[in-house]
Tab-separated table of C-alpha atoms in Angstrom:
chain	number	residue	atom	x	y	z
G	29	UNK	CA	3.144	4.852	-20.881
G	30	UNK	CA	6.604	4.940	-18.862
G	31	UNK	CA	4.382	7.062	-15.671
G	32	UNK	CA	1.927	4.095	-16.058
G	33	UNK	CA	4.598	1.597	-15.790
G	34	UNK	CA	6.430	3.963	-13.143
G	35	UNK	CA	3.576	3.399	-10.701
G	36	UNK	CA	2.545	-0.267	-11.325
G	37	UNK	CA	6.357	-1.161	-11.007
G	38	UNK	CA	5.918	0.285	-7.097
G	39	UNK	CA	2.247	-0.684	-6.103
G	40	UNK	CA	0.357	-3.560	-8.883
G	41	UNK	CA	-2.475	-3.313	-6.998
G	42	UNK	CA	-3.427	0.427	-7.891
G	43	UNK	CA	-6.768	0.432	-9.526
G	44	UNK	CA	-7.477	0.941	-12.722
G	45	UNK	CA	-9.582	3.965	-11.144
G	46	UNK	CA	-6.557	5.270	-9.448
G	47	UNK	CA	-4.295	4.975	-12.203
G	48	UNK	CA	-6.902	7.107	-14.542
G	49	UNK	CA	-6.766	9.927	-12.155
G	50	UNK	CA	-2.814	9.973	-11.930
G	51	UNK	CA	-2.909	10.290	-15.415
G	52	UNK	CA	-5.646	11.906	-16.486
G	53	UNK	CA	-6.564	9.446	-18.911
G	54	UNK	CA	-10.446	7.335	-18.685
G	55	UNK	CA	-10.466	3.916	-16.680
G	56	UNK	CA	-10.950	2.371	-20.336
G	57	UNK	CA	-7.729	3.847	-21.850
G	58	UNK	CA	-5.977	2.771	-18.746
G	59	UNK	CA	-6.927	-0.834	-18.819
G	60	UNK	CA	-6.622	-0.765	-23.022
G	61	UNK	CA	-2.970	0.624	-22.041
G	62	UNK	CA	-2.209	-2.411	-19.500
G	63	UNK	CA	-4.139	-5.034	-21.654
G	64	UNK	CA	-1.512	-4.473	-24.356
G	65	UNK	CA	1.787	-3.929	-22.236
G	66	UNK	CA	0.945	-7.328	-20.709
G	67	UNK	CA	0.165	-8.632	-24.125
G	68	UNK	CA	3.321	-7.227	-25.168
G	69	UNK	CA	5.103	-8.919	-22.182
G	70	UNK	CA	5.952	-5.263	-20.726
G	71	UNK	CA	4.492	-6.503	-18.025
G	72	UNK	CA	5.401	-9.550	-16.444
G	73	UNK	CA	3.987	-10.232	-13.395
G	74	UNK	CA	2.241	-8.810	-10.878
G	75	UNK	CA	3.687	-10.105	-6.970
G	76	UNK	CA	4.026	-8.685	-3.639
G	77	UNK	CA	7.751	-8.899	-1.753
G	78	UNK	CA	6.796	-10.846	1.563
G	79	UNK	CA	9.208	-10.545	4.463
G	80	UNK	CA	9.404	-14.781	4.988
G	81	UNK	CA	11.323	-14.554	8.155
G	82	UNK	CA	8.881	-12.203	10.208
G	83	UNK	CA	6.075	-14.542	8.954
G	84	UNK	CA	8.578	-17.024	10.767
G	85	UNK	CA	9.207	-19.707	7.227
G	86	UNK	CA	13.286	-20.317	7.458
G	87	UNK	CA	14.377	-20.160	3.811
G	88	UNK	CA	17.701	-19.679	2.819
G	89	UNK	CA	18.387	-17.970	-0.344
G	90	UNK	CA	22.113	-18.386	-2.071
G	91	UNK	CA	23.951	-16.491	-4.797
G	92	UNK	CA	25.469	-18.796	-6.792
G	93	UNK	CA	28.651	-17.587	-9.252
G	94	UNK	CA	28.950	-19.709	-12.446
G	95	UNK	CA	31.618	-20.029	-14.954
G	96	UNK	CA	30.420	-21.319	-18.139
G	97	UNK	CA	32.115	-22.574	-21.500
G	98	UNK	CA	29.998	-21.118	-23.892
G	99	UNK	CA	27.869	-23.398	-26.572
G	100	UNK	CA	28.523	-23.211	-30.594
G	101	UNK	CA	25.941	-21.237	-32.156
G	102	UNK	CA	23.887	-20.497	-28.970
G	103	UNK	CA	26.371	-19.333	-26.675
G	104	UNK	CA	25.353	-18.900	-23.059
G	105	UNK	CA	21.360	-19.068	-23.716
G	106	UNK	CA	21.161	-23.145	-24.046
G	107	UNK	CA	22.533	-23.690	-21.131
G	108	UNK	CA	21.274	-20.345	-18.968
G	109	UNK	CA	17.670	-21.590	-19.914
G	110	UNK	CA	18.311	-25.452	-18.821
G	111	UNK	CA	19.248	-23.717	-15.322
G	112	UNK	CA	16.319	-21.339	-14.918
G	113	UNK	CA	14.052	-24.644	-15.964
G	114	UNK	CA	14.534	-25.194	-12.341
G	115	UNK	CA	12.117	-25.006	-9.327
G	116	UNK	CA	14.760	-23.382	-7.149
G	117	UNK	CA	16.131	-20.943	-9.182
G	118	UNK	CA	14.546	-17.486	-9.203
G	119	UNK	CA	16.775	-15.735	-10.756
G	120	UNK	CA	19.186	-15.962	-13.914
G	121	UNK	CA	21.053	-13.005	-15.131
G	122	UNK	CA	24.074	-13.309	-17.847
G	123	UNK	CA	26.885	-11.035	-16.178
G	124	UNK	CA	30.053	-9.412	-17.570
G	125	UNK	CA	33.152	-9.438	-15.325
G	126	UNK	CA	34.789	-12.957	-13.351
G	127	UNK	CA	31.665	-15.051	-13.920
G	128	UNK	CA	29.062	-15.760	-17.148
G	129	UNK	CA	25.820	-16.400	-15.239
G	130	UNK	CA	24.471	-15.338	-11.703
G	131	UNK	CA	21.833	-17.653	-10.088
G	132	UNK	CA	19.765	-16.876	-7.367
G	133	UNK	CA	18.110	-20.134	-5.411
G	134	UNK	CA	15.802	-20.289	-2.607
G	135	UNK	CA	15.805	-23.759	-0.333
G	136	UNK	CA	14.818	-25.033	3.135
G	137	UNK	CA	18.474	-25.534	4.492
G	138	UNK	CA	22.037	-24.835	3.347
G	139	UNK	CA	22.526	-28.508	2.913
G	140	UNK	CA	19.334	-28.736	0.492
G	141	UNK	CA	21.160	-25.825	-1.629
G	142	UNK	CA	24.723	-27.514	-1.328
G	143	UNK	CA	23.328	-30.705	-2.916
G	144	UNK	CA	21.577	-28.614	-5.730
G	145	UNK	CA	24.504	-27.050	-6.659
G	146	UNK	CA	26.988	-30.383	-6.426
G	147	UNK	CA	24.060	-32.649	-8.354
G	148	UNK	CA	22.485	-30.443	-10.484
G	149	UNK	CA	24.099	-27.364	-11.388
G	150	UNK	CA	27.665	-28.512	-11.665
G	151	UNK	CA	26.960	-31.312	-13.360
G	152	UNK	CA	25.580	-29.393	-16.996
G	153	UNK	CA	27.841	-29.611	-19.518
G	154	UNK	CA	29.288	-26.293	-19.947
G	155	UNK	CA	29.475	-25.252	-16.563
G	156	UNK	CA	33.266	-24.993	-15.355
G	157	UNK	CA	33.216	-23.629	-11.847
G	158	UNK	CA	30.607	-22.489	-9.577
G	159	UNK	CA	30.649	-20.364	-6.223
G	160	UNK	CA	28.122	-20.046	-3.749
G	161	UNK	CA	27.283	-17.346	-1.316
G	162	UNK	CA	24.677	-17.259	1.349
G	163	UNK	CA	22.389	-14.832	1.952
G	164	UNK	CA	22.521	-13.916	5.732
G	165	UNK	CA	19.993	-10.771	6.361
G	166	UNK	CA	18.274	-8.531	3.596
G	167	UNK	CA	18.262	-4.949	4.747
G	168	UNK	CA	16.446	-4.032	1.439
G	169	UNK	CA	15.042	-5.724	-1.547
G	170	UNK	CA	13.506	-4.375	-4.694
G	171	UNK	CA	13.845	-0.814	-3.155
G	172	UNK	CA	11.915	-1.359	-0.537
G	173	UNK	CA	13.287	-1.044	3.818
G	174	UNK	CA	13.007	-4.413	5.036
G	175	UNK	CA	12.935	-3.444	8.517
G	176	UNK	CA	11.809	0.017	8.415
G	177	UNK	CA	11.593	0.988	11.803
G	178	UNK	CA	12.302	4.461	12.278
G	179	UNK	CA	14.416	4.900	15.191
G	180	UNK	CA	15.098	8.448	17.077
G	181	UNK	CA	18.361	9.361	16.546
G	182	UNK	CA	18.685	12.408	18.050
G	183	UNK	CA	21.438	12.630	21.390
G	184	UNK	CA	20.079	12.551	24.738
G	185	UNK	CA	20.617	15.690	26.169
G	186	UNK	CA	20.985	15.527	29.732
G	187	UNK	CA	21.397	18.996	32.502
C-alpha cells in the first residue's frame, strides 16, 4: 500500500494499468486499493503544481506567522479552522516554536494580502500577533526543480 501511495504521491496521473505492473498486482486490485484509500481520506486530492509565473499570472503568495491565545476546551482547532474557511488561504499548519499557526495565502497584489491580514485575520478573537513574509522566487516546491534547466558547469578550458 505505502509503494502505491509512493508513486501516486509523485505522478496522480499513472494509470491504473501502470500502477498494476509496478506492483504486480491486477488493474482491479489496484483500483479496489485506491477506491478505499480515497474512501479512507488517504488520499486527498489529486493536482498538478503549475509554474503561474512562466504561464505569465502575477500572484503573490505570503507566509503569514500567527500568535494565537488558545480557546477553552478546543484549543487552537476553533480558531485554525475559522482561518482555513477562507478562499485565500491554502495552507494551515499548527507549529511548535515562536508562533501557534502558519498560514499560507495566495492574492493578486501585496496590498490585496496586506488588507486580508489587517481585516480579516487579525481581527479573530484569539489571534494576538501576526507576521507576514512574502514569497519572492520558488526555486523548488513539493520536491520538484522549478526551473530545472541544466546548465554546463564544467570550466572553459582554453590553450
Amino acid at each position: 500500500m505505502r509503494e502505491l501511495l509512493e508513486i501516486l504521491e509523485k505522478n496522480g496521473r499513472t494509470s491504473p494499468g501502470e500502477l498494476a505492473s509496478i506492483l504486480q498486482k491486477s488493474e482491479y486490485e489496484v483500483e479496489k486499493d485506491i477506491a478505499r484509500l480515497e474512501k479512507e481520506k488517504i488520499i486527498l486530492s489529486y493536482g498538478a503544481l503549475i509554474n503561474w509565473e512562466k504561464f505569465g499570472d502575477d500572484r503573490v503568495t505570503a507566509i503569514i506567522e500567527i500568535n494565537l491565545t488558545p480557546q477553552r476546551e478546543v484549543g487552537f482547532d476553533a480558531i485554525a479552522e475559522r482561518i482555513f474557511r477562507f478562499d485565500e488561504v491554502r495552507t494551515v499548519y499548527l507549529m511548535s516554536g515562536s508562533f501557534d499557526l502558519l498560514v499560507i495565502i495566495d492574492g493578486k497584489s501585496l496590498k490585496e494580502i496586506a488588507n486580508f491580514v489587517a481585516t480579516r485575520l487579525s481581527t479573530i478573537e484569539g489571534v494576538t500577533q501576526t507576521r507576514s513574509h512574502f514569497m519572492l522566487k520558488a526555486y523548488k516546491k513539493d520536491g520538484v526543480i522549478i526551473e530545472d534547466e541544466e546548465k554546463d558547469r564544467r570550466l572553459v578550458v582554453s590553450p
